[in-house]
Amino acid sequence: MTDILFDRSVKIAPSILAADFANFGREIEAVEAEGADWIHVDVMDGHFVPNLTFGPAMCKAIRPHIKTVMDVHLMISPVDPYIDAFAEAGADIITAHVEAGPHIHRTLQAIRGAGAKAGLALNPGTPVEVVDYLLDMVDLVCVMTVNPGFGGQKFIHSQVEKVRKLRAMIGDRPIHIEIDGGVDPITAPLVVAAGADALVAGSAVFKGGSVNNPAPYGDNIRAIRAAAAKLL
Ligand code: DX5
Ligand code: ZN
């Protein structure tokens, strides 16, 4: 597993949900070569969210292609029976949704117990105060800026205020604030100014490129990073 040293610099985490599904290995190598900091893997179960993607076997298959950080976003319910499988598949960060079950505290314990960094994701309708008694057991909080399930949706602006509140609640704790959904050069500066440091981007990174023409991936990543840096 990659050892992640904590820092608050802006990380760009392309979501492979927007990659060519027939070419995950090469897509990952291409976006990493073009400047991706983490690789975001969206796991969906057709139950917690209305879409299906992939499971631990696929994560294990792509792991050797990831040189950076494997950031696994579980949009599944229940979560607990699958934590060990995703940890064994090589996930560095495993993020579970607070809305996915009644025992998020136990879930976060289990993620760290399996040797991964623990992430906690909040849907747009979930108040930020829900993290209050969980802050000492998480390494990352993911603020969803779309309703989870699909790429290419519109950024929900009300979540910027949630990020600002979350940043104040976190204080000096070494906890990443990740933003997921609708991140592009227009929205990235808003959330970075509010305190976010990890930006998931699917469509905004993969648009215009392919494994045979990866240069647009680099242009897209640099455009997000440059836009975010302007407000710092
Ligand atoms: C949504 C996923 C996101 C999604 C982001 O359920 O969790 O990671 O892929 O895609 P864009 O950047 O296109 O909104
Ligand atoms: Zn995601």
PDB file of C-alpha atoms and ligand atoms in Angstrom:
ATOM      1  CA  MET A   1       0.000   0.000   0.000  1.00  0.00           C
ATOM      2  CA  THR A   2       1.184   3.541  -0.760  1.00  0.00           C
ATOM      3  CA  ASP A   3       2.189   5.529   2.300  1.00  0.00           C
ATOM      4  CA  ILE A   4       0.307   8.808   2.135  1.00  0.00           C
ATOM      5  CA  LEU A   5       2.030  11.712   3.813  1.00  0.00           C
ATOM      6  CA  PHE A   6      -0.546  14.235   4.920  1.00  0.00           C
ATOM      7  CA  ASP A   7      -0.573  17.680   3.383  1.00  0.00           C
ATOM      8  CA  ARG A   8      -3.143  20.247   2.380  1.00  0.00           C
ATOM      9  CA  SER A   9      -1.843  20.935  -1.117  1.00  0.00           C
ATOM     10  CA  VAL A  10      -4.437  20.529  -3.855  1.00  0.00           C
ATOM     11  CA  LYS A  11      -4.671  16.947  -5.136  1.00  0.00           C
ATOM     12  CA  ILE A  12      -6.455  16.130  -8.389  1.00  0.00           C
ATOM     13  CA  ALA A  13      -8.119  12.705  -8.320  1.00  0.00           C
ATOM     14  CA  PRO A  14      -9.468  11.661 -11.731  1.00  0.00           C
ATOM     15  CA  SER A  15     -12.479   9.366 -11.456  1.00  0.00           C
ATOM     16  CA  ILE A  16     -12.113   6.360 -13.743  1.00  0.00           C
ATOM     17  CA  LEU A  17     -15.894   6.364 -14.060  1.00  0.00           C
ATOM     18  CA  ALA A  18     -15.238   8.739 -16.974  1.00  0.00           C
ATOM     19  CA  ALA A  19     -12.443   6.583 -18.468  1.00  0.00           C
ATOM     20  CA  ASP A  20     -12.677   3.983 -21.240  1.00  0.00           C
ATOM     21  CA  PHE A  21     -14.004   0.889 -19.428  1.00  0.00           C
ATOM     22  CA  ALA A  22     -12.222  -1.403 -21.893  1.00  0.00           C
ATOM     23  CA  ASN A  23      -8.863   0.160 -21.048  1.00  0.00           C
ATOM     24  CA  PHE A  24      -8.620   0.924 -17.325  1.00  0.00           C
ATOM     25  CA  GLY A  25      -4.957  -0.002 -16.944  1.00  0.00           C
ATOM     26  CA  ARG A  26      -3.776   2.229 -19.779  1.00  0.00           C
ATOM     27  CA  GLU A  27      -6.179   5.034 -18.835  1.00  0.00           C
ATOM     28  CA  ILE A  28      -4.769   5.099 -15.289  1.00  0.00           C
ATOM     29  CA  GLU A  29      -1.186   5.127 -16.560  1.00  0.00           C
ATOM     30  CA  ALA A  30      -2.099   7.948 -18.950  1.00  0.00           C
ATOM     31  CA  VAL A  31      -3.715  10.242 -16.351  1.00  0.00           C
ATOM     32  CA  GLU A  32      -0.902   9.612 -13.879  1.00  0.00           C
ATOM     33  CA  ALA A  33       1.682  10.476 -16.537  1.00  0.00           C
ATOM     34  CA  GLU A  34      -0.346  13.635 -17.211  1.00  0.00           C
ATOM     35  CA  GLY A  35      -0.257  14.774 -13.575  1.00  0.00           C
ATOM     36  CA  ALA A  36      -2.995  13.017 -11.553  1.00  0.00           C
ATOM     37  CA  ASP A  37      -2.229  12.870  -7.820  1.00  0.00           C
ATOM     38  CA  TRP A  38      -4.696  10.138  -6.818  1.00  0.00           C
ATOM     39  CA  ILE A  39      -6.892   7.692  -8.744  1.00  0.00           C
ATOM     40  CA  HIS A  40     -10.553   7.761  -7.662  1.00  0.00           C
ATOM     41  CA  VAL A  41     -12.482   4.509  -8.046  1.00  0.00           C
ATOM     42  CA  ASP A  42     -16.292   4.722  -7.866  1.00  0.00           C
ATOM     43  CA  VAL A  43     -17.884   1.510  -6.613  1.00  0.00           C
ATOM     44  CA  MET A  44     -21.684   1.393  -7.069  1.00  0.00           C
ATOM     45  CA  ASP A  45     -24.129  -1.349  -6.136  1.00  0.00           C
ATOM     46  CA  GLY A  46     -27.417  -0.506  -7.876  1.00  0.00           C
ATOM     47  CA  HIS A  47     -29.024  -0.308  -4.428  1.00  0.00           C
ATOM     48  CA  PHE A  48     -27.474   2.537  -2.443  1.00  0.00           C
ATOM     49  CA  VAL A  49     -27.184   4.394  -5.753  1.00  0.00           C
ATOM     50  CA  PRO A  50     -29.101   3.762  -8.984  1.00  0.00           C
ATOM     51  CA  ASN A  51     -26.098   2.550 -10.972  1.00  0.00           C
ATOM     52  CA  LEU A  52     -23.687  -0.409 -11.044  1.00  0.00           C
ATOM     53  CA  THR A  53     -19.954  -0.286 -11.630  1.00  0.00           C
ATOM     54  CA  PHE A  54     -17.333  -2.680 -10.292  1.00  0.00           C
ATOM     55  CA  GLY A  55     -16.139  -4.541  -7.221  1.00  0.00           C
ATOM     56  CA  PRO A  56     -13.016  -5.732  -5.406  1.00  0.00           C
ATOM     57  CA  ALA A  57     -11.805  -7.999  -8.232  1.00  0.00           C
ATOM     58  CA  MET A  58     -11.632  -5.055 -10.618  1.00  0.00           C
ATOM     59  CA  CYS A  59      -9.856  -2.973  -7.967  1.00  0.00           C
ATOM     60  CA  LYS A  60      -7.285  -5.731  -7.539  1.00  0.00           C
ATOM     61  CA  ALA A  61      -6.786  -5.943 -11.308  1.00  0.00           C
ATOM     62  CA  ILE A  62      -6.093  -2.221 -11.704  1.00  0.00           C
ATOM     63  CA  ARG A  63      -3.960  -1.880  -8.564  1.00  0.00           C
ATOM     64  CA  PRO A  64      -0.649  -2.700 -10.291  1.00  0.00           C
ATOM     65  CA  HIS A  65      -1.318   0.138 -12.762  1.00  0.00           C
ATOM     66  CA  ILE A  66      -1.669   2.738  -9.975  1.00  0.00           C
ATOM     67  CA  LYS A  67       1.596   4.330  -8.799  1.00  0.00           C
ATOM     68  CA  THR A  68      -0.067   7.081  -6.774  1.00  0.00           C
ATOM     69  CA  VAL A  69      -2.960   6.586  -4.350  1.00  0.00           C
ATOM     70  CA  MET A  70      -5.917   4.277  -4.855  1.00  0.00           C
ATOM     71  CA  ASP A  71      -8.911   6.203  -3.510  1.00  0.00           C
ATOM     72  CA  VAL A  72     -11.926   3.878  -3.363  1.00  0.00           C
ATOM     73  CA  HIS A  73     -15.355   5.487  -2.976  1.00  0.00           C
ATOM     74  CA  LEU A  74     -17.904   2.929  -1.856  1.00  0.00           C
ATOM     75  CA  MET A  75     -21.463   3.801  -2.854  1.00  0.00           C
ATOM     76  CA  ILE A  76     -22.778   0.532  -1.504  1.00  0.00           C
ATOM     77  CA  SER A  77     -25.000  -0.670   1.315  1.00  0.00           C
ATOM     78  CA  PRO A  78     -24.199  -2.640   3.391  1.00  0.00           C
ATOM     79  CA  VAL A  79     -20.508  -1.691   3.519  1.00  0.00           C
ATOM     80  CA  ASP A  80     -19.008  -3.797   6.302  1.00  0.00           C
ATOM     81  CA  PRO A  81     -19.058  -7.225   4.593  1.00  0.00           C
ATOM     82  CA  TYR A  82     -16.880  -5.872   1.765  1.00  0.00           C
ATOM     83  CA  ILE A  83     -14.266  -3.804   3.618  1.00  0.00           C
ATOM     84  CA  ASP A  84     -11.660  -6.564   3.881  1.00  0.00           C
ATOM     85  CA  ALA A  85     -12.006  -7.420   0.203  1.00  0.00           C
ATOM     86  CA  PHE A  86     -11.354  -3.818  -0.876  1.00  0.00           C
ATOM     87  CA  ALA A  87      -8.432  -3.520   1.559  1.00  0.00           C
ATOM     88  CA  GLU A  88      -6.959  -6.761   0.231  1.00  0.00           C
ATOM     89  CA  ALA A  89      -7.440  -5.432  -3.303  1.00  0.00           C
ATOM     90  CA  GLY A  90      -4.987  -2.677  -2.350  1.00  0.00           C
ATOM     91  CA  ALA A  91      -7.163   0.362  -1.605  1.00  0.00           C
ATOM     92  CA  ASP A  92      -5.180   3.077   0.175  1.00  0.00           C
ATOM     93  CA  ILE A  93      -8.291   5.041   1.132  1.00  0.00           C
ATOM     94  CA  ILE A  94     -11.709   3.440   1.599  1.00  0.00           C
ATOM     95  CA  THR A  95     -14.588   5.904   1.830  1.00  0.00           C
ATOM     96  CA  ALA A  96     -18.017   4.882   3.082  1.00  0.00           C
ATOM     97  CA  HIS A  97     -21.211   6.940   3.112  1.00  0.00           C
ATOM     98  CA  VAL A  98     -22.699   8.025   6.418  1.00  0.00           C
ATOM     99  CA  GLU A  99     -26.121   7.324   4.868  1.00  0.00           C
ATOM    100  CA  ALA A 100     -25.217   3.720   3.966  1.00  0.00           C
ATOM    101  CA  GLY A 101     -26.144   2.152   7.281  1.00  0.00           C
ATOM    102  CA  PRO A 102     -26.892   2.636  10.969  1.00  0.00           C
ATOM    103  CA  HIS A 103     -23.355   1.918  12.229  1.00  0.00           C
ATOM    104  CA  ILE A 104     -20.928   4.267  10.510  1.00  0.00           C
ATOM    105  CA  HIS A 105     -18.750   4.388  13.652  1.00  0.00           C
ATOM    106  CA  ARG A 106     -18.204   0.638  13.439  1.00  0.00           C
ATOM    107  CA  THR A 107     -17.604   0.867   9.680  1.00  0.00           C
ATOM    108  CA  LEU A 108     -14.857   3.471  10.107  1.00  0.00           C
ATOM    109  CA  GLN A 109     -13.218   1.343  12.814  1.00  0.00           C
ATOM    110  CA  ALA A 110     -13.309  -1.634  10.462  1.00  0.00           C
ATOM    111  CA  ILE A 111     -11.715   0.333   7.607  1.00  0.00           C
ATOM    112  CA  ARG A 112      -8.775   1.426   9.758  1.00  0.00           C
ATOM    113  CA  GLY A 113      -8.637  -2.058  11.256  1.00  0.00           C
ATOM    114  CA  ALA A 114      -8.175  -3.438   7.744  1.00  0.00           C
ATOM    115  CA  GLY A 115      -5.142  -1.172   7.299  1.00  0.00           C
ATOM    116  CA  ALA A 116      -6.636   1.483   5.004  1.00  0.00           C
ATOM    117  CA  LYS A 117      -7.198   5.192   5.534  1.00  0.00           C
ATOM    118  CA  ALA A 118     -10.818   5.831   6.497  1.00  0.00           C
ATOM    119  CA  GLY A 119     -12.983   8.195   4.481  1.00  0.00           C
ATOM    120  CA  LEU A 120     -16.481   9.395   5.303  1.00  0.00           C
ATOM    121  CA  ALA A 121     -18.748  10.664   2.497  1.00  0.00           C
ATOM    122  CA  LEU A 122     -21.757  12.960   2.936  1.00  0.00           C
ATOM    123  CA  ASN A 123     -24.587  13.238   0.423  1.00  0.00           C
ATOM    124  CA  PRO A 124     -25.700  16.771  -0.490  1.00  0.00           C
ATOM    125  CA  GLY A 125     -28.765  16.553   1.790  1.00  0.00           C
ATOM    126  CA  THR A 126     -26.804  15.420   4.845  1.00  0.00           C
ATOM    127  CA  PRO A 127     -25.894  18.084   7.410  1.00  0.00           C
ATOM    128  CA  VAL A 128     -22.205  18.541   8.189  1.00  0.00           C
ATOM    129  CA  GLU A 129     -22.807  18.148  11.941  1.00  0.00           C
ATOM    130  CA  VAL A 130     -23.061  14.385  11.399  1.00  0.00           C
ATOM    131  CA  VAL A 131     -19.236  14.231  11.419  1.00  0.00           C
ATOM    132  CA  ASP A 132     -19.028  15.681  14.930  1.00  0.00           C
ATOM    133  CA  TYR A 133     -18.339  12.461  16.865  1.00  0.00           C
ATOM    134  CA  LEU A 134     -16.421  10.829  14.030  1.00  0.00           C
ATOM    135  CA  LEU A 135     -13.636  13.338  13.399  1.00  0.00           C
ATOM    136  CA  ASP A 136     -11.055  11.479  15.434  1.00  0.00           C
ATOM    137  CA  MET A 137     -11.535   8.318  13.412  1.00  0.00           C
ATOM    138  CA  VAL A 138     -11.373   9.622   9.840  1.00  0.00           C
ATOM    139  CA  ASP A 139      -8.551  10.519   7.478  1.00  0.00           C
ATOM    140  CA  LEU A 140     -10.793  12.103   4.841  1.00  0.00           C
ATOM    141  CA  VAL A 141     -14.255  13.608   4.594  1.00  0.00           C
ATOM    142  CA  CYS A 142     -15.797  13.594   1.127  1.00  0.00           C
ATOM    143  CA  VAL A 143     -18.380  16.287   0.479  1.00  0.00           C
ATOM    144  CA  MET A 144     -20.577  15.156  -2.410  1.00  0.00           C
ATOM    145  CA  THR A 145     -21.365  18.090  -4.660  1.00  0.00           C
ATOM    146  CA  VAL A 146     -23.766  15.974  -6.752  1.00  0.00           C
ATOM    147  CA  ASN A 147     -26.120  13.184  -5.775  1.00  0.00           C
ATOM    148  CA  PRO A 148     -23.975  10.058  -6.118  1.00  0.00           C
ATOM    149  CA  GLY A 149     -24.584   7.593  -8.921  1.00  0.00           C
ATOM    150  CA  PHE A 150     -23.475   9.219 -12.134  1.00  0.00           C
ATOM    151  CA  GLY A 151     -20.698  11.287 -13.617  1.00  0.00           C
ATOM    152  CA  GLY A 152     -21.297  14.477 -15.555  1.00  0.00           C
ATOM    153  CA  GLN A 153     -23.856  16.071 -13.225  1.00  0.00           C
ATOM    154  CA  LYS A 154     -24.143  19.721 -12.269  1.00  0.00           C
ATOM    155  CA  PHE A 155     -22.253  21.000  -9.208  1.00  0.00           C
ATOM    156  CA  ILE A 156     -24.572  21.801  -6.270  1.00  0.00           C
ATOM    157  CA  HIS A 157     -23.469  25.212  -5.002  1.00  0.00           C
ATOM    158  CA  SER A 158     -25.061  24.960  -1.556  1.00  0.00           C
ATOM    159  CA  GLN A 159     -22.291  22.522  -0.628  1.00  0.00           C
ATOM    160  CA  VAL A 160     -19.592  25.220  -0.621  1.00  0.00           C
ATOM    161  CA  GLU A 161     -20.914  26.488   2.689  1.00  0.00           C
ATOM    162  CA  LYS A 162     -20.794  22.916   4.026  1.00  0.00           C
ATOM    163  CA  VAL A 163     -17.113  22.709   3.104  1.00  0.00           C
ATOM    164  CA  ARG A 164     -16.412  25.966   4.930  1.00  0.00           C
ATOM    165  CA  LYS A 165     -18.134  24.693   8.085  1.00  0.00           C
ATOM    166  CA  LEU A 166     -16.339  21.356   7.842  1.00  0.00           C
ATOM    167  CA  ARG A 167     -12.959  23.057   7.491  1.00  0.00           C
ATOM    168  CA  ALA A 168     -13.615  24.970  10.732  1.00  0.00           C
ATOM    169  CA  MET A 169     -14.713  21.794  12.535  1.00  0.00           C
ATOM    170  CA  ILE A 170     -11.571  19.922  11.449  1.00  0.00           C
ATOM    171  CA  GLY A 171      -9.177  22.505  12.887  1.00  0.00           C
ATOM    172  CA  ASP A 172      -5.638  21.116  13.056  1.00  0.00           C
ATOM    173  CA  ARG A 173      -6.576  17.486  12.553  1.00  0.00           C
ATOM    174  CA  PRO A 174      -4.842  15.776   9.616  1.00  0.00           C
ATOM    175  CA  ILE A 175      -8.062  15.172   7.676  1.00  0.00           C
ATOM    176  CA  HIS A 176      -8.408  15.679   3.929  1.00  0.00           C
ATOM    177  CA  ILE A 177     -11.502  17.425   2.586  1.00  0.00           C
ATOM    178  CA  GLU A 178     -12.408  15.828  -0.718  1.00  0.00           C
ATOM    179  CA  ILE A 179     -14.953  17.192  -3.181  1.00  0.00           C
ATOM    180  CA  ASP A 180     -16.762  14.830  -5.516  1.00  0.00           C
ATOM    181  CA  GLY A 181     -19.064  15.840  -8.355  1.00  0.00           C
ATOM    182  CA  GLY A 182     -19.113  18.560 -10.970  1.00  0.00           C
ATOM    183  CA  VAL A 183     -15.568  19.750 -10.271  1.00  0.00           C
ATOM    184  CA  ASP A 184     -14.113  21.780 -13.147  1.00  0.00           C
ATOM    185  CA  PRO A 185     -12.032  24.976 -13.527  1.00  0.00           C
ATOM    186  CA  ILE A 186     -15.092  27.084 -12.592  1.00  0.00           C
ATOM    187  CA  THR A 187     -16.114  25.211  -9.430  1.00  0.00           C
ATOM    188  CA  ALA A 188     -12.672  24.076  -8.159  1.00  0.00           C
ATOM    189  CA  PRO A 189     -11.634  27.526  -6.877  1.00  0.00           C
ATOM    190  CA  LEU A 190     -14.866  27.838  -4.888  1.00  0.00           C
ATOM    191  CA  VAL A 191     -14.287  24.654  -2.891  1.00  0.00           C
ATOM    192  CA  VAL A 192     -10.528  25.139  -2.496  1.00  0.00           C
ATOM    193  CA  ALA A 193     -11.142  28.625  -1.105  1.00  0.00           C
ATOM    194  CA  ALA A 194     -13.609  27.042   1.332  1.00  0.00           C
ATOM    195  CA  GLY A 195     -10.976  24.559   2.544  1.00  0.00           C
ATOM    196  CA  ALA A 196     -10.963  21.527   0.247  1.00  0.00           C
ATOM    197  CA  ASP A 197      -7.684  19.877  -0.745  1.00  0.00           C
ATOM    198  CA  ALA A 198      -8.647  16.773  -2.781  1.00  0.00           C
ATOM    199  CA  LEU A 199     -10.648  17.317  -5.956  1.00  0.00           C
ATOM    200  CA  VAL A 200     -12.287  14.378  -7.709  1.00  0.00           C
ATOM    201  CA  ALA A 201     -12.965  15.067 -11.367  1.00  0.00           C
ATOM    202  CA  GLY A 202     -14.299  12.661 -13.956  1.00  0.00           C
ATOM    203  CA  SER A 203     -15.685  14.379 -17.046  1.00  0.00           C
ATOM    204  CA  ALA A 204     -13.540  17.495 -16.591  1.00  0.00           C
ATOM    205  CA  VAL A 205     -10.330  15.400 -16.724  1.00  0.00           C
ATOM    206  CA  PHE A 206     -11.149  12.792 -19.369  1.00  0.00           C
ATOM    207  CA  LYS A 207     -12.940  15.040 -21.876  1.00  0.00           C
ATOM    208  CA  GLY A 208     -11.274  15.417 -25.233  1.00  0.00           C
ATOM    209  CA  GLY A 209      -8.603  12.740 -24.687  1.00  0.00           C
ATOM    210  CA  SER A 210      -8.026   9.003 -24.993  1.00  0.00           C
ATOM    211  CA  VAL A 211      -5.259   6.502 -24.281  1.00  0.00           C
ATOM    212  CA  ASN A 212      -3.927   7.200 -27.758  1.00  0.00           C
ATOM    213  CA  ASN A 213      -4.207  10.961 -27.296  1.00  0.00           C
ATOM    214  CA  PRO A 214      -3.598  11.629 -23.571  1.00  0.00           C
ATOM    215  CA  ALA A 215      -2.335  15.226 -23.856  1.00  0.00           C
ATOM    216  CA  PRO A 216      -5.832  16.696 -23.216  1.00  0.00           C
ATOM    217  CA  TYR A 217      -5.843  14.891 -19.839  1.00  0.00           C
ATOM    218  CA  GLY A 218      -2.794  16.923 -18.859  1.00  0.00           C
ATOM    219  CA  ASP A 219      -4.310  20.162 -20.154  1.00  0.00           C
ATOM    220  CA  ASN A 220      -7.513  19.452 -18.224  1.00  0.00           C
ATOM    221  CA  ILE A 221      -5.678  18.614 -14.974  1.00  0.00           C
ATOM    222  CA  ARG A 222      -3.494  21.722 -15.261  1.00  0.00           C
ATOM    223  CA  ALA A 223      -6.564  23.891 -15.964  1.00  0.00           C
ATOM    224  CA  ILE A 224      -8.258  22.713 -12.753  1.00  0.00           C
ATOM    225  CA  ARG A 225      -5.061  23.116 -10.721  1.00  0.00           C
ATOM    226  CA  ALA A 226      -4.358  26.594 -12.105  1.00  0.00           C
ATOM    227  CA  ALA A 227      -7.922  27.762 -11.485  1.00  0.00           C
ATOM    228  CA  ALA A 228      -7.805  26.460  -7.912  1.00  0.00           C
ATOM    229  CA  ALA A 229      -4.427  28.125  -7.266  1.00  0.00           C
ATOM    230  CA  LYS A 230      -5.637  31.565  -8.343  1.00  0.00           C
ATOM    231  CA  LEU A 231      -7.792  32.002  -5.276  1.00  0.00           C
ATOM    232  CA  LEU A 232      -5.179  30.811  -2.784  1.00  0.00           C
TER     233      LEU A 232
HETATM  234  C1  DX5 B   1     -20.544  10.263  -8.586  1.00  0.00           C
HETATM  235  C2  DX5 B   1     -19.118   9.821  -8.415  1.00  0.00           C
HETATM  236  C3  DX5 B   1     -18.123  10.791  -8.912  1.00  0.00           C
HETATM  237  C4  DX5 B   1     -18.199  11.065 -10.372  1.00  0.00           C
HETATM  238  C5  DX5 B   1     -17.688  12.437 -10.639  1.00  0.00           C
HETATM  239  O1  DX5 B   1     -21.375   9.354  -7.971  1.00  0.00           O
HETATM  240  O2  DX5 B   1     -18.843   9.573  -7.053  1.00  0.00           O
HETATM  241  O3  DX5 B   1     -16.808  10.415  -8.533  1.00  0.00           O
HETATM  242  O4  DX5 B   1     -17.482  10.155 -11.132  1.00  0.00           O
HETATM  243  O5  DX5 B   1     -17.871  12.705 -11.988  1.00  0.00           O
HETATM  244  P1  DX5 B   1     -17.879  14.185 -12.553  1.00  0.00           P
HETATM  245  O6  DX5 B   1     -16.545  14.779 -12.230  1.00  0.00           O
HETATM  246  O7  DX5 B   1     -18.100  13.982 -14.006  1.00  0.00           O
HETATM  247  O8  DX5 B   1     -18.987  14.920 -11.858  1.00  0.00           O
HETATM  248 ZN    ZN B   2     -16.728   9.294  -6.328  1.00  0.00          ZN
END
